[in-house]
Coordinates of C-alpha atoms in Angstrom, one line a residue:
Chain A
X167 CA 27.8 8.5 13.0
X168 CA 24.6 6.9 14.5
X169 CA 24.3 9.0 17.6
X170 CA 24.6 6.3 20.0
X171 CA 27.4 6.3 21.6
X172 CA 29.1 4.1 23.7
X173 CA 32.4 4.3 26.4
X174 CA 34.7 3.3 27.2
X175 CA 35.8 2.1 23.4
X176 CA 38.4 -0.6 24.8
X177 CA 38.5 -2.0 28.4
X178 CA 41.2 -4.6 29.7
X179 CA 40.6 -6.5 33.1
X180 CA 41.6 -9.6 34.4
X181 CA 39.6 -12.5 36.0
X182 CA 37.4 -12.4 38.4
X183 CA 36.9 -8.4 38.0
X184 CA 33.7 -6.6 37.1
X185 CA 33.1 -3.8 34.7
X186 CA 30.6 -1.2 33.2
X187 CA 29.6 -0.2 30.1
X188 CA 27.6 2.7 29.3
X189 CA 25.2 3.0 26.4
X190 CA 23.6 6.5 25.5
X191 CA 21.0 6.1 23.1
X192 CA 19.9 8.4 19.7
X193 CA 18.0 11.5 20.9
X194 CA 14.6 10.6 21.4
X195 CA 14.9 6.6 21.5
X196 CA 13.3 4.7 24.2
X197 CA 15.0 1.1 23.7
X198 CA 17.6 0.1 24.3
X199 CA 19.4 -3.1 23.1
X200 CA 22.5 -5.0 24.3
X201 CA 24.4 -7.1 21.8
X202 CA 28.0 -9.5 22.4
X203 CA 30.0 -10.3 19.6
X204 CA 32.6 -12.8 19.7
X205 CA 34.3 -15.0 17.7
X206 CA 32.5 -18.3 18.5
X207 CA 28.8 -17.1 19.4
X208 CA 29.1 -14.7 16.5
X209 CA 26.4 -11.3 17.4
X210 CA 23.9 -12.5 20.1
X211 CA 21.4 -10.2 21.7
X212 CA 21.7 -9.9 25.4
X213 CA 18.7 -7.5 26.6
X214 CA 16.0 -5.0 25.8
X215 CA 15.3 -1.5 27.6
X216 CA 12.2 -0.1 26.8
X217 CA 12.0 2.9 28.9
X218 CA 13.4 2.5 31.8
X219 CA 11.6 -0.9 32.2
X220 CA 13.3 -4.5 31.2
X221 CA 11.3 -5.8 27.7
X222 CA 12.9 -8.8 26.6
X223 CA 16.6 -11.0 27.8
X224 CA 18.4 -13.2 25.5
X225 CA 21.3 -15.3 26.3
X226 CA 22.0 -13.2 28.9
X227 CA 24.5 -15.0 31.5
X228 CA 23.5 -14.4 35.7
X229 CA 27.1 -12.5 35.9
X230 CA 25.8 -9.7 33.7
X231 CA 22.9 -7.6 34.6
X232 CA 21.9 -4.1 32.8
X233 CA 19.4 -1.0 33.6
X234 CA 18.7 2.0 31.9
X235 CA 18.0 5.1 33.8
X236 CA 15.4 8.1 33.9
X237 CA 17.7 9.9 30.9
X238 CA 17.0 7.3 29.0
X239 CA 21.0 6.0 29.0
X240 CA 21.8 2.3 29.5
X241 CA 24.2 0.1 31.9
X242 CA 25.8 -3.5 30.8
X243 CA 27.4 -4.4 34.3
X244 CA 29.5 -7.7 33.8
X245 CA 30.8 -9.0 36.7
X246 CA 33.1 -12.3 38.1
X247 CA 34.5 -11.8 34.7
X248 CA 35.9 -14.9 32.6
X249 CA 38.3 -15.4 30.0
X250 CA 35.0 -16.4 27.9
X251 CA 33.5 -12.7 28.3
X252 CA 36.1 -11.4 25.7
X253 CA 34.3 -9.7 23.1
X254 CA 32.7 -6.6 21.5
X255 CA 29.8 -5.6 23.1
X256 CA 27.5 -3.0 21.2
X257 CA 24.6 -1.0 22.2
X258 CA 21.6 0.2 19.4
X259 CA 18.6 1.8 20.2
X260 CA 15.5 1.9 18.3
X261 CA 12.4 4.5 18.9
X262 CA 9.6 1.8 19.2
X263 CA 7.0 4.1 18.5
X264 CA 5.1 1.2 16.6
X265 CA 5.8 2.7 13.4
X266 CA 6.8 -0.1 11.1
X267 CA 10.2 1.3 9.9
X268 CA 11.6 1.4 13.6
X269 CA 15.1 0.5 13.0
X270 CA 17.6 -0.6 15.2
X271 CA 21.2 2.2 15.3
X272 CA 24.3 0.7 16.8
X273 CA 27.0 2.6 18.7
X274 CA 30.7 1.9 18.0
X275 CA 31.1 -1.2 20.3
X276 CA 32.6 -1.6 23.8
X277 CA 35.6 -4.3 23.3
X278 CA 36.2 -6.2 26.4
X279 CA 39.5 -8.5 26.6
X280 CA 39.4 -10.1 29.9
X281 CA 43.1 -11.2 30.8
Chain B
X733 CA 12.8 -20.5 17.4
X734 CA 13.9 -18.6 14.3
X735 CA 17.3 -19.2 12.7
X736 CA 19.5 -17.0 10.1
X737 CA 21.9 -18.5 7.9
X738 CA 24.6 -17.5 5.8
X739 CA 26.3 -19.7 3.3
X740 CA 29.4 -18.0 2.4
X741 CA 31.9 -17.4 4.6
X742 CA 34.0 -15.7 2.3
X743 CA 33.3 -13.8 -1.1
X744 CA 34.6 -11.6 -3.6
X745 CA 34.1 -9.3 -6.3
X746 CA 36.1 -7.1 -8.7
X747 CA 35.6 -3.5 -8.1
X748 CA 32.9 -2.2 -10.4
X749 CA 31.2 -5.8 -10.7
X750 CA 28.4 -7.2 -9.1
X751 CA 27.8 -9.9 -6.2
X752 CA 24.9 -11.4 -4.1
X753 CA 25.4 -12.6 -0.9
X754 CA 23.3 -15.2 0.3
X755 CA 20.7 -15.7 3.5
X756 CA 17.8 -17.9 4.4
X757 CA 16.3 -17.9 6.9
X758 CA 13.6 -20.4 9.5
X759 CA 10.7 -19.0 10.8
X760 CA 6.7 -19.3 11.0
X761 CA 5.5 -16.1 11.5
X762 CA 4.3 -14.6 8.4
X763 CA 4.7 -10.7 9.3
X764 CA 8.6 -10.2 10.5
X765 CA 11.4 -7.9 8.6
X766 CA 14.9 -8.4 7.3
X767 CA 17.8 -6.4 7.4
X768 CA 21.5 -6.1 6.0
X769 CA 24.1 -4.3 8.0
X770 CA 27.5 -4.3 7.0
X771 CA 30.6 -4.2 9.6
X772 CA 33.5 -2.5 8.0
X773 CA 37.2 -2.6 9.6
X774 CA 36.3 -0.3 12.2
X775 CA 33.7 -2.6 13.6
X776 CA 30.6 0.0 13.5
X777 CA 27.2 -1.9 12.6
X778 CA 25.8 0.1 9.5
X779 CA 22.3 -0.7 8.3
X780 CA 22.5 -0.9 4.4
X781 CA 18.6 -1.9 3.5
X782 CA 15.7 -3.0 5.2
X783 CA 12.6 -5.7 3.6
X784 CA 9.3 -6.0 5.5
X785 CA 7.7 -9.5 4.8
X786 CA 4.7 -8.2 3.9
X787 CA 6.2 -6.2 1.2
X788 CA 6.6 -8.1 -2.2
X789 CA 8.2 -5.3 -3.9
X790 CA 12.4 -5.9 -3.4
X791 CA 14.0 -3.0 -1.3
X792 CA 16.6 -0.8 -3.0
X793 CA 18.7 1.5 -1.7
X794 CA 21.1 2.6 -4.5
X795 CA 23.6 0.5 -5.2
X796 CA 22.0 -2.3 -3.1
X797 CA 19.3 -4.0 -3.8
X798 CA 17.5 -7.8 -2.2
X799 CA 16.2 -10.3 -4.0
X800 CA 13.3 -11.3 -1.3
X801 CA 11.8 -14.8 -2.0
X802 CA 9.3 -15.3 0.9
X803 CA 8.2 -18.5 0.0
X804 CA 11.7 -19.8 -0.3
X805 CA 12.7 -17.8 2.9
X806 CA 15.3 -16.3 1.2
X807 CA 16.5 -13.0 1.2
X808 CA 19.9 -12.0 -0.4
X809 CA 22.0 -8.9 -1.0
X810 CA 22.8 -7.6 -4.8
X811 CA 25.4 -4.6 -4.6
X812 CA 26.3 -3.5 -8.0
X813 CA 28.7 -1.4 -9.2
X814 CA 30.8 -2.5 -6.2
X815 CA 33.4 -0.3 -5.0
X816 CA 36.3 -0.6 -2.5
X817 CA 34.6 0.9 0.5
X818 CA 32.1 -2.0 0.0
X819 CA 34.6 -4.1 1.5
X820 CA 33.5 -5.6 5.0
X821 CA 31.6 -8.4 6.9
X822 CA 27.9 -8.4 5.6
X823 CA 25.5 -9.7 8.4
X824 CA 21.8 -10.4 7.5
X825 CA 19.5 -10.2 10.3
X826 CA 15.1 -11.4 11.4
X827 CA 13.2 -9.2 13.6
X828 CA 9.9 -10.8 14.2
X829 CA 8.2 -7.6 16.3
X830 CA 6.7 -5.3 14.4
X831 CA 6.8 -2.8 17.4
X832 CA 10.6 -3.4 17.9
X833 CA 12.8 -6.5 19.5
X834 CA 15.8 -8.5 19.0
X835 CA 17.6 -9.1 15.7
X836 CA 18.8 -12.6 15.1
X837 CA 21.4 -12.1 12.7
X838 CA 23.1 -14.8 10.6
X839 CA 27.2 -15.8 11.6
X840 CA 28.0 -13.1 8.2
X841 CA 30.3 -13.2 5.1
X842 CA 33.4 -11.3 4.3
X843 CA 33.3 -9.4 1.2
X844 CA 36.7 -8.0 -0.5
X845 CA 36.8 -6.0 -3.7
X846 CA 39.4 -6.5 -5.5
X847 CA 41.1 -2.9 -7.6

C-alpha cells in the first residue's frame, strides 16, 4: 500500500458526461501528479499540484481541468467525455522537499470506460 | 524534449533465472534520475529501484539491480533469481527535476516467469 489513495476505483459513463476523480495524497506530500494510461498513448503525465498551486501541465486536453485543495487532496474533473477518454487514470504524490530521493507513490488507479 | 524507449515488448524468464530488460533513453541534461516501476495484474505502479545520473555506482535493491551506462544513455533492469511474483509490465521512466516533476516513462515490457 502506497498511502495514496484514489476513488472511485471503476467509473462507467457515456458520452458527452463529465466525471470526478479524487486523489488523496501520502501524509505529508505536497504534489500532486496526474497520470492517463491507455492503450495507445501508453502512461502520459497530465498535471502537477504543488501545494495548492498548479506547477507544471502535460498533454492535458481543455475538457479536463484539476485542483487540489487546502487539505492537500486532488480533483481530475473530465468533462464532454469521449469514447477516447477510456483509460486508467492514476494519481502519485511526491513530498518535493528538494531532497534528491523525492520519489513519486502512485495510488491504485481510477479506470474510466466511457460508453 | 526527452524520450524513453523500451525495446522489448515482450520477455521471459524461467523462474530462478535471470533477465535484463532494456531502456535508453534521449536527453541533454546531464543531472536527471531514472526509475523502474513494475505494474503487476492489479495495475498498482510499484517503484522497484531508483539511479541518479550523477551517481556512477549501479543501484541495487536486492534482487534487482541496473546496469547504468550514461554515456550510452542506457539504463537497464537485471532481476536475478526471478520468481513468479516478478511477473508484470516493467516501465522505465526520466525525471529531469531534481526538486520533483513529471516522469516520462517508456511504452514498457511484459515479463512472464515461467515455473
Amino acid at each position: 500500500d502506497s498511502g495514496v489513495t484514489q476513488t472511485p476505483k471503476h467509473l462507467i459513463t457515456a458520452t458527452g458526461q463529465r466525471v470526478t476523480l479524487r486523489c488523496s495524497p501520502r501524509s505529508g506530500d505536497l504534489s500532486v501528479y496526474w497520470y492517463q494510461q491507455s492503450l495507445d498513448q501508453g502512461l502520459q503525465f497530465l498535471i502537477q499540484y504543488y501545494n495548492g498551486e498548479e506547477r507544471a501541465k502535460g498533454n492535458i486536453l481543455e475538457r479536463f481541468s484539476a485542483q487540489q485543495f487546502p487539505d492537500l487532496h486532488s480533483e481530475l474533473n473530465l468533462s464532454s467525455l469521449e469514447l477516447g477518454d477510456s483509460a486508467l487514470y492514476f494519481c502519485a504524490s511526491s513530498a518535493n522537499t528538494g531532497i534528491v530521493s523525492d520519489t513519486q507513490y502512485f495510488g491504485p488507479g481510477t479506470r474510466l470506460t466511457v460508453l | 524534449a526527452q524520450t524513453v524507449t523500451q525495446s522489448q515488448p515482450e520477455m521471459s524468464v524461467q523462474e530462478a533465472e535471470t533477465v535484463t530488460l532494456s531502456c535508453t533513453y534521449d536527453t541533454s541534461e546531464s543531472d536527471y534520475y531514472l526509475f523502474w516501476y513494475k505494474q503487476p495484474p492489479s495495475r498498482q505502479m510499484i517503484l522497484v529501484i531508483r539511479q541518479e545520473a550523477y551517481k556512477q555506482q549501479n543501484a541495487t535493491e536486492n534482487r534487482f539491480s541496473v546496469n547504468f551506462q550514461k554515456a550510452a544513455k542506457s539504463f537497464s533492469l537485471k532481476i536475478s533469481d526471478s520468481q513468479l511474483g516478478d511477473a508484470a509490465m516493467y516501465f522505465c521512466a526520466y525525471r529531469r527535476d531534481r526538486q520533483g516533476g513529471k516522469l516520462i516513462f517508456g511504452q514498457g515490457t511484459e515479463l512472464s516467469v515461467k515455473p
